[in-house]
Coordinates of C-alpha atoms and ligand atoms in Angstrom, one line a residue:
M1 CA -50.0 270.1 -13.5
T2 CA -53.6 268.9 -13.5
S3 CA -56.2 270.1 -10.8
I4 CA -56.3 266.4 -9.6
N5 CA -52.6 266.7 -8.5
Q6 CA -53.4 269.6 -6.4
T7 CA -56.0 268.0 -4.3
S8 CA -55.4 268.5 -0.6
I9 CA -56.1 265.7 1.9
W10 CA -55.9 265.6 5.8
I11 CA -54.7 262.0 6.8
K12 CA -56.6 262.6 10.2
N13 CA -55.8 261.3 13.6
P14 CA -53.6 258.2 13.0
L15 CA -53.4 255.5 15.5
A16 CA -49.7 256.1 15.5
I17 CA -47.4 257.9 13.3
F18 CA -43.5 258.0 12.9
A19 CA -43.1 261.7 12.8
E20 CA -42.7 264.7 15.1
N21 CA -45.7 266.7 16.2
S22 CA -48.0 265.0 13.9
D23 CA -50.3 262.9 16.2
G24 CA -53.4 264.8 14.7
G25 CA -52.2 263.7 11.3
V26 CA -50.8 265.5 8.2
V27 CA -52.1 267.5 5.3
I28 CA -50.9 266.7 1.6
K29 CA -51.3 269.1 -1.1
G30 CA -50.3 268.0 -4.6
Q31 CA -47.3 265.8 -4.2
K32 CA -46.0 267.3 -0.8
I33 CA -46.7 267.4 2.8
I34 CA -47.6 270.9 3.7
E35 CA -48.8 270.7 7.4
L36 CA -48.2 268.6 10.5
V37 CA -51.2 268.6 12.8
P38 CA -50.7 268.3 16.6
L39 CA -52.7 266.1 18.9
G40 CA -56.3 267.2 19.1
G41 CA -55.8 269.9 16.6
S42 CA -57.3 270.7 13.2
P43 CA -55.4 271.9 10.1
V44 CA -54.7 275.5 9.5
S45 CA -54.6 275.0 5.7
S46 CA -57.8 274.3 3.8
F47 CA -58.4 270.6 2.6
D48 CA -60.5 268.9 0.1
E49 CA -60.8 265.5 1.7
I50 CA -60.3 263.7 4.9
Y51 CA -58.8 260.2 5.2
D52 CA -59.7 258.8 8.8
A53 CA -56.4 257.2 9.8
S54 CA -57.7 256.4 13.3
D55 CA -57.0 252.6 12.8
S56 CA -53.7 253.1 10.9
V57 CA -50.1 253.2 11.9
V58 CA -48.5 255.8 9.4
L59 CA -44.9 255.7 8.4
P60 CA -42.8 257.6 5.9
G61 CA -42.6 255.4 2.7
L62 CA -39.9 252.9 3.3
I63 CA -36.8 253.0 1.0
N64 CA -35.0 250.0 -0.1
T65 CA -31.5 250.7 -1.2
H66 CA -30.3 247.3 -2.5
H67 CA -32.0 244.7 -4.6
H68 CA -31.7 242.6 -7.7
F69 CA -35.2 242.3 -9.2
Y70 CA -34.3 239.8 -11.7
Q71 CA -33.5 237.3 -8.9
T72 CA -37.2 236.9 -8.2
L73 CA -36.9 234.4 -11.1
T74 CA -34.6 232.1 -9.1
R75 CA -36.0 232.0 -5.7
A76 CA -35.3 228.7 -3.6
Y77 CA -33.3 227.5 -6.7
P78 CA -32.4 223.8 -6.2
E79 CA -28.6 224.1 -7.3
A80 CA -28.2 227.2 -5.1
L81 CA -29.6 225.9 -1.8
N82 CA -27.5 225.8 1.4
K83 CA -24.4 227.5 -0.1
E84 CA -22.5 230.6 0.7
L85 CA -21.7 233.5 -1.5
F86 CA -19.2 232.4 -4.1
P87 CA -20.5 228.7 -4.7
W88 CA -24.0 230.3 -4.6
L89 CA -23.1 232.9 -7.2
K90 CA -21.3 230.3 -9.5
S91 CA -24.4 228.0 -9.5
L92 CA -26.6 231.0 -10.5
Y93 CA -24.5 233.0 -13.0
K94 CA -25.1 230.4 -15.5
V95 CA -28.8 230.4 -15.1
W96 CA -29.1 234.1 -15.1
A97 CA -27.1 234.3 -18.4
H98 CA -30.4 233.0 -20.0
I99 CA -32.7 235.8 -18.8
Q100 CA -34.8 237.1 -21.7
P101 CA -36.1 240.8 -21.9
E102 CA -39.7 239.8 -21.1
M103 CA -38.4 237.8 -18.1
L104 CA -36.7 240.9 -16.7
A105 CA -39.8 243.1 -17.4
V106 CA -42.1 240.7 -15.3
S107 CA -39.6 240.2 -12.7
T108 CA -39.1 243.8 -12.2
E109 CA -42.9 244.3 -12.1
L110 CA -43.1 241.5 -9.5
A111 CA -40.5 242.7 -7.2
L112 CA -41.6 246.3 -7.3
S113 CA -45.2 245.2 -6.6
E114 CA -44.1 243.1 -3.8
L115 CA -42.1 246.0 -2.3
L116 CA -45.0 248.4 -2.8
L117 CA -47.4 246.2 -0.9
S118 CA -45.0 246.0 2.0
G119 CA -44.9 249.8 2.4
C120 CA -41.9 250.7 0.2
T121 CA -42.3 253.8 -2.0
T122 CA -38.7 254.1 -3.3
A123 CA -36.6 251.2 -4.5
S124 CA -33.0 251.1 -5.8
D125 CA -32.1 248.0 -7.9
H126 CA -28.7 246.9 -8.8
H127 CA -28.8 245.3 -12.2
Y128 CA -25.5 244.0 -13.4
L129 CA -26.3 241.4 -15.9
F130 CA -26.0 242.4 -19.6
P131 CA -25.7 239.3 -21.8
S132 CA -26.2 240.2 -25.5
Q133 CA -30.1 239.7 -25.3
L134 CA -30.4 242.1 -22.3
E135 CA -28.4 245.2 -23.3
N136 CA -31.5 247.4 -22.7
A137 CA -32.1 246.0 -19.2
I138 CA -32.2 249.4 -17.4
D139 CA -34.6 250.8 -20.0
I140 CA -36.9 247.8 -19.4
Q141 CA -36.7 248.5 -15.7
A142 CA -37.5 252.3 -16.1
E143 CA -40.6 251.5 -18.0
E144 CA -41.9 249.0 -15.6
A145 CA -41.3 251.4 -12.6
Q146 CA -43.0 254.2 -14.5
K147 CA -46.0 252.0 -15.2
L148 CA -46.5 251.3 -11.4
G149 CA -45.7 254.9 -10.5
M150 CA -43.0 254.0 -8.1
R151 CA -39.8 256.1 -7.3
V152 CA -36.6 254.2 -8.5
V153 CA -32.9 254.7 -8.4
L154 CA -31.9 252.2 -11.0
T155 CA -28.2 251.5 -10.7
R156 CA -26.3 250.6 -13.9
G157 CA -24.4 247.6 -12.8
S158 CA -21.5 246.0 -14.5
M159 CA -19.2 243.1 -14.7
S160 CA -15.9 243.1 -16.8
L161 CA -13.8 240.6 -15.1
G162 CA -14.8 237.2 -16.3
E163 CA -13.3 233.7 -15.5
K164 CA -10.6 234.0 -18.1
D165 CA -9.1 237.1 -16.4
G166 CA -9.4 235.6 -12.9
G167 CA -12.9 236.8 -11.9
L168 CA -15.8 234.9 -10.8
P169 CA -18.4 235.4 -13.5
P170 CA -18.5 233.4 -16.8
Q171 CA -17.5 235.3 -19.9
S172 CA -21.0 235.2 -21.4
V173 CA -22.1 237.8 -18.7
V174 CA -19.3 240.3 -18.8
Q175 CA -18.9 243.3 -21.0
T176 CA -16.0 245.5 -22.1
K177 CA -15.2 248.7 -20.2
E178 CA -16.1 250.7 -23.4
Q179 CA -19.6 249.1 -23.7
I180 CA -20.3 249.7 -20.0
L181 CA -19.3 253.3 -19.8
S182 CA -21.0 254.5 -23.0
D183 CA -24.2 252.7 -22.0
S184 CA -23.8 254.4 -18.4
E185 CA -23.6 257.7 -20.1
R186 CA -26.6 257.1 -22.3
L187 CA -28.8 256.0 -19.3
I188 CA -27.9 259.1 -17.3
K189 CA -28.7 261.4 -20.2
T190 CA -31.9 259.5 -20.8
Y191 CA -33.3 258.7 -17.4
H192 CA -31.5 260.6 -14.6
D193 CA -33.8 263.3 -13.0
S194 CA -31.8 265.5 -10.5
Q195 CA -34.7 267.7 -9.6
E196 CA -36.7 267.6 -6.3
G197 CA -39.4 265.0 -6.3
A198 CA -37.7 262.9 -9.0
M199 CA -39.4 259.6 -9.9
T200 CA -36.5 258.1 -11.7
Q201 CA -32.7 258.4 -11.1
I202 CA -29.7 256.6 -12.3
A203 CA -26.5 255.5 -10.3
L204 CA -23.4 253.8 -11.4
A205 CA -22.8 250.3 -9.8
P206 CA -19.9 248.1 -10.9
C207 CA -20.8 244.7 -9.3
S208 CA -18.1 243.8 -6.9
P209 CA -14.2 243.6 -6.6
F210 CA -14.4 239.9 -7.8
S211 CA -16.3 240.7 -11.1
V212 CA -14.9 244.1 -12.1
T213 CA -11.6 245.5 -13.4
T214 CA -9.7 248.1 -11.5
D215 CA -9.7 250.5 -14.5
L216 CA -13.7 250.2 -14.7
M217 CA -13.8 251.1 -11.1
I218 CA -11.7 254.2 -11.7
E219 CA -13.5 255.4 -14.8
T220 CA -16.9 254.8 -13.4
A221 CA -16.0 257.0 -10.4
S222 CA -14.9 259.9 -12.7
L223 CA -18.2 259.5 -14.9
A224 CA -20.2 259.7 -11.6
Q225 CA -18.5 262.8 -10.7
Q226 CA -18.8 264.3 -14.2
Y227 CA -22.7 263.8 -14.2
D228 CA -23.1 264.2 -10.4
V229 CA -24.7 260.7 -10.0
R230 CA -24.1 258.3 -7.1
L231 CA -21.9 255.3 -6.8
H232 CA -22.9 251.9 -5.5
T233 CA -21.2 248.4 -5.2
H234 CA -21.2 245.3 -3.1
L235 CA -18.3 245.3 -0.6
A236 CA -16.9 243.4 2.2
E237 CA -19.7 241.0 2.1
T238 CA -17.8 237.7 2.8
I239 CA -14.3 236.6 4.0
D240 CA -13.9 235.0 0.4
E241 CA -14.1 238.3 -1.0
E242 CA -11.5 239.8 1.3
N243 CA -9.2 236.9 0.4
F244 CA -9.8 237.5 -3.3
C245 CA -8.8 241.2 -3.0
L246 CA -5.6 240.4 -1.0
E247 CA -4.7 237.7 -3.6
K248 CA -5.7 239.7 -6.7
F249 CA -4.9 243.2 -5.8
G250 CA -2.6 242.8 -2.7
L251 CA -5.1 245.0 -0.8
R252 CA -7.8 244.6 1.8
T253 CA -11.3 245.6 0.5
V254 CA -11.3 249.3 1.8
D255 CA -7.7 249.9 0.7
Y256 CA -8.9 248.7 -2.7
L257 CA -11.9 251.0 -2.6
E258 CA -9.6 253.9 -1.8
S259 CA -7.1 253.0 -4.5
V260 CA -9.8 253.3 -7.2
G261 CA -11.1 256.6 -6.1
W262 CA -14.3 255.6 -4.4
L263 CA -13.8 256.8 -0.9
S264 CA -16.4 259.6 -1.0
N265 CA -19.8 260.5 0.2
R266 CA -21.1 259.8 -3.3
T267 CA -20.6 256.1 -2.6
W268 CA -23.0 253.8 -0.8
L269 CA -22.0 250.1 -0.3
A270 CA -24.1 246.9 0.0
H271 CA -23.5 244.8 3.0
G272 CA -20.3 246.3 4.6
I273 CA -19.6 243.6 7.0
H274 CA -16.0 242.7 7.1
F275 CA -14.2 245.8 8.2
N276 CA -11.6 246.3 11.0
K277 CA -11.5 249.4 13.2
E278 CA -9.3 251.5 11.0
E279 CA -11.4 250.7 8.0
I280 CA -14.5 251.7 9.8
K281 CA -13.0 255.1 10.8
K282 CA -11.8 255.6 7.2
L283 CA -15.2 254.9 5.7
G284 CA -16.9 257.1 8.3
R285 CA -14.5 260.0 7.8
S286 CA -15.2 259.9 4.0
G287 CA -18.9 259.6 4.4
V288 CA -19.3 256.4 2.6
G289 CA -22.9 255.0 3.3
I290 CA -23.7 251.3 4.0
C291 CA -26.8 249.4 3.1
H292 CA -27.4 246.7 5.6
C293 CA -29.0 243.7 4.2
P294 CA -29.8 241.5 7.2
S295 CA -31.8 238.5 5.7
S296 CA -29.5 238.0 2.9
N297 CA -26.5 238.1 5.1
M298 CA -28.1 235.5 7.4
M299 CA -29.2 233.4 4.4
L300 CA -25.7 233.3 3.0
A301 CA -24.2 233.2 6.6
S302 CA -21.9 236.2 5.5
G303 CA -21.7 238.0 8.9
I304 CA -23.2 240.8 10.7
C305 CA -22.8 244.5 9.8
H306 CA -21.0 246.7 12.4
S307 CA -24.0 249.3 12.2
L308 CA -23.3 251.3 15.3
E309 CA -19.5 251.6 15.0
L310 CA -20.0 252.7 11.4
E311 CA -22.6 255.4 12.5
E312 CA -20.4 256.6 15.3
A313 CA -17.5 256.8 12.8
G314 CA -19.7 259.0 10.6
S315 CA -21.4 256.7 8.1
I316 CA -25.1 256.6 7.2
I317 CA -26.8 253.2 7.6
G318 CA -29.9 252.4 5.4
L319 CA -31.7 249.1 4.5
G320 CA -32.0 246.7 1.8
V321 CA -33.8 243.5 1.1
D322 CA -30.9 242.5 -1.4
G323 CA -31.9 240.1 -4.2
S324 CA -34.7 237.7 -4.2
A325 CA -32.3 234.7 -4.5
S326 CA -30.6 235.4 -1.2
N327 CA -33.5 236.9 0.7
D328 CA -35.8 235.3 -0.9
G329 CA -38.5 237.8 -0.5
S330 CA -38.8 241.6 -1.3
N331 CA -40.8 242.6 1.9
M332 CA -39.4 245.7 3.3
I333 CA -41.4 246.0 6.5
A334 CA -40.4 242.4 7.3
E335 CA -36.7 243.4 6.6
L336 CA -36.9 246.1 9.4
R337 CA -37.7 243.4 11.9
Q338 CA -34.8 241.3 10.6
A339 CA -32.5 244.3 10.8
M340 CA -33.6 245.0 14.5
Y341 CA -33.2 241.5 15.6
L342 CA -29.9 240.8 13.8
Q343 CA -28.4 243.9 15.2
R344 CA -29.7 243.2 18.6
L345 CA -27.5 240.0 18.7
R346 CA -24.5 242.3 18.2
Y347 CA -25.4 245.3 20.4
G348 CA -28.0 244.2 22.7
A349 CA -31.8 245.2 22.8
S350 CA -31.6 248.6 24.4
K351 CA -29.3 250.0 21.6
I352 CA -31.4 248.7 18.7
T353 CA -34.8 250.1 19.2
H354 CA -37.8 249.9 16.8
Q355 CA -37.3 253.7 16.2
K356 CA -33.8 253.0 15.0
A357 CA -35.0 250.5 12.6
Y358 CA -37.5 252.8 11.3
N359 CA -34.9 255.5 10.9
W360 CA -32.5 253.2 9.0
A361 CA -35.3 252.3 6.4
T362 CA -36.5 256.0 6.0
K363 CA -34.1 258.9 6.6
G364 CA -31.0 256.6 6.4
S365 CA -31.9 255.0 3.3
A366 CA -33.0 258.4 1.7
A367 CA -29.6 259.8 2.5
L368 CA -27.8 256.7 1.0
L369 CA -29.6 257.7 -2.3
G370 CA -28.5 261.4 -1.8
R371 CA -32.1 262.4 -1.3
N372 CA -33.4 265.1 1.1
D373 CA -36.9 265.2 -0.4
I374 CA -38.1 261.7 0.9
G375 CA -37.7 259.5 3.9
E376 CA -39.4 261.7 6.5
I377 CA -42.9 263.0 7.3
S378 CA -42.3 266.7 7.6
I379 CA -43.3 269.9 5.8
G380 CA -42.1 270.3 2.3
K381 CA -41.1 266.7 1.8
Q382 CA -42.6 264.5 -0.9
A383 CA -45.9 262.8 0.3
D384 CA -44.6 259.2 0.4
M385 CA -46.4 257.3 3.1
A386 CA -47.3 253.8 4.3
L387 CA -50.3 253.0 6.4
F388 CA -50.6 249.6 8.3
K389 CA -53.7 248.4 10.1
L390 CA -53.4 246.2 13.1
D391 CA -56.5 244.1 12.3
E392 CA -54.9 240.7 12.1
L393 CA -54.6 238.0 14.7
R394 CA -50.8 238.6 15.1
F395 CA -51.5 242.2 16.5
S396 CA -54.3 241.3 18.9
G397 CA -53.3 242.3 22.4
S398 CA -50.6 244.7 21.5
H399 CA -50.2 248.1 23.3
D400 CA -47.5 250.2 21.6
S401 CA -48.9 250.4 18.0
L402 CA -45.5 251.7 16.5
A403 CA -43.7 248.9 18.2
A404 CA -46.2 246.3 17.4
L405 CA -45.7 246.8 13.7
L406 CA -42.2 245.3 13.9
L407 CA -42.5 243.1 17.0
C408 CA -45.8 241.3 16.0
G409 CA -44.3 241.0 12.4
A410 CA -46.3 243.2 10.0
Q411 CA -46.2 241.9 6.4
K412 CA -48.5 244.0 4.4
S413 CA -49.6 247.6 4.2
D414 CA -53.2 248.8 3.9
R415 CA -52.6 251.9 2.0
V416 CA -49.4 253.4 0.3
M417 CA -49.2 256.9 -1.1
I418 CA -46.4 258.0 -3.5
A419 CA -46.1 261.7 -4.4
G420 CA -49.5 262.3 -3.0
Q421 CA -51.3 259.5 -5.0
W422 CA -52.7 256.4 -3.4
K423 CA -50.9 253.4 -5.1
V424 CA -52.3 250.7 -2.6
V425 CA -55.8 250.8 -1.2
D426 CA -57.2 248.0 1.0
G427 CA -54.2 246.1 0.7
K428 CA -54.3 245.8 -3.2
I429 CA -52.3 247.7 -5.8
I430 CA -54.7 249.9 -7.8
G431 CA -55.4 248.3 -11.2
K432 CA -53.1 245.4 -10.7
D433 CA -54.5 241.7 -10.8
E434 CA -52.1 240.0 -8.5
S435 CA -52.9 236.4 -9.5
E436 CA -52.5 237.2 -13.1
L437 CA -49.0 238.7 -12.3
I438 CA -48.1 235.6 -10.4
S439 CA -49.0 233.5 -13.4
R440 CA -47.0 235.5 -15.8
H441 CA -44.0 235.6 -13.4
S442 CA -43.9 231.9 -12.4
G443 CA -44.3 231.0 -16.1
A444 CA -41.2 233.0 -16.9
A445 CA -39.3 231.4 -14.0
K446 CA -40.2 228.0 -15.3
K447 CA -39.1 228.9 -18.9
L448 CA -35.8 230.2 -17.5
R449 CA -35.2 226.9 -15.6
Q450 CA -35.9 225.0 -18.9
L451 CA -33.4 227.3 -21.0
A452 CA -30.8 226.9 -18.3
N453 CA -31.2 223.1 -18.2
A454 CA -31.3 222.6 -22.1
Ligands
LIG1 ZN1 -26.6 242.3 -3.8

């Protein structure tokens, strides 16, 4: 531990803050929050520096719990436009099969940078493409996240049910169960940090019922239990998927999940839209968490998650931007606004407040990842924070600053801190040339399209 890491700083008198009893700000020491300062008060702890936050809205760092970073290479892709999930996937699988290691690296760097600038401090990625040239995909992602200093939960995705066995993906992107399980074990041993304040964690994530064999689901669940890591998958995203499960397994999605030993509080699901009342109760009782992905669900016309019924039943709700071919952005603060508005269509405005959206993206998302050291501005938690200024035309004339951030449509944070270190200052990632990154990334995206069309 260097002396720099033990610097203490008072983030003083925020314009607004999403935290209890902290209107006078917070004191950070090293990588943790050590004191909450009440309105008009001064810290009891000593501090080395002051950051004047009087023109900033302070949030706990936002936590994204579902993404596919590589999809930033196929945004607004001509052959995938205006389609729903299955035809959309089929038109993209054959493109994604050509992704090269350097393309995955730059797409990970871009997605993480975009998330960071939108106030996200922890991101989970669901990478499930392992064609022969990409067998080290998760290693590549871990390296990129470490370079940026972002907290990540990299989920080792997998596909084992190809077209020839009745699955959706082409054979070129599926692996055998043995390959998948041994690589999963290797990645857990190499990268998974189970300690408080962990920067890199691994979870296991077979892709979806229509791309994974039953035995892989079962054995992945036992591997996760053996190493105490979390389980993640897509479930109940579309009616096509429900029909697939009924035809292939003779079971609805939740019965299928139960049959493979996944109904537990170790599991969080992406989407979780098409559940009936009994299924919602069952999921809640088992403590299965749900990552709501509003933009993607609207873009692919998949449906609207039953967030409040799931919460009432006992499930935790978090948020995710989903992959950048179905969002097509990776903007976390913008996703909160989408979640709030989409859920209002189902439940009305009074039940879906801006505070609820903030909770989903912070405490809720942290719980989905099995973390209690992040997602909240309180004493002893990691110092992960996102600061936004209301100095753009869109905010002028607003009165409640915390509400304004979502209602007026914030897009970009001014400062972001991860583990007590500033990563974004004045709206820029420290040490990152954005135009150079765009040039490298868009070059990789063009090259991918050429390979796919060759
Ligand atoms: Zn997804």
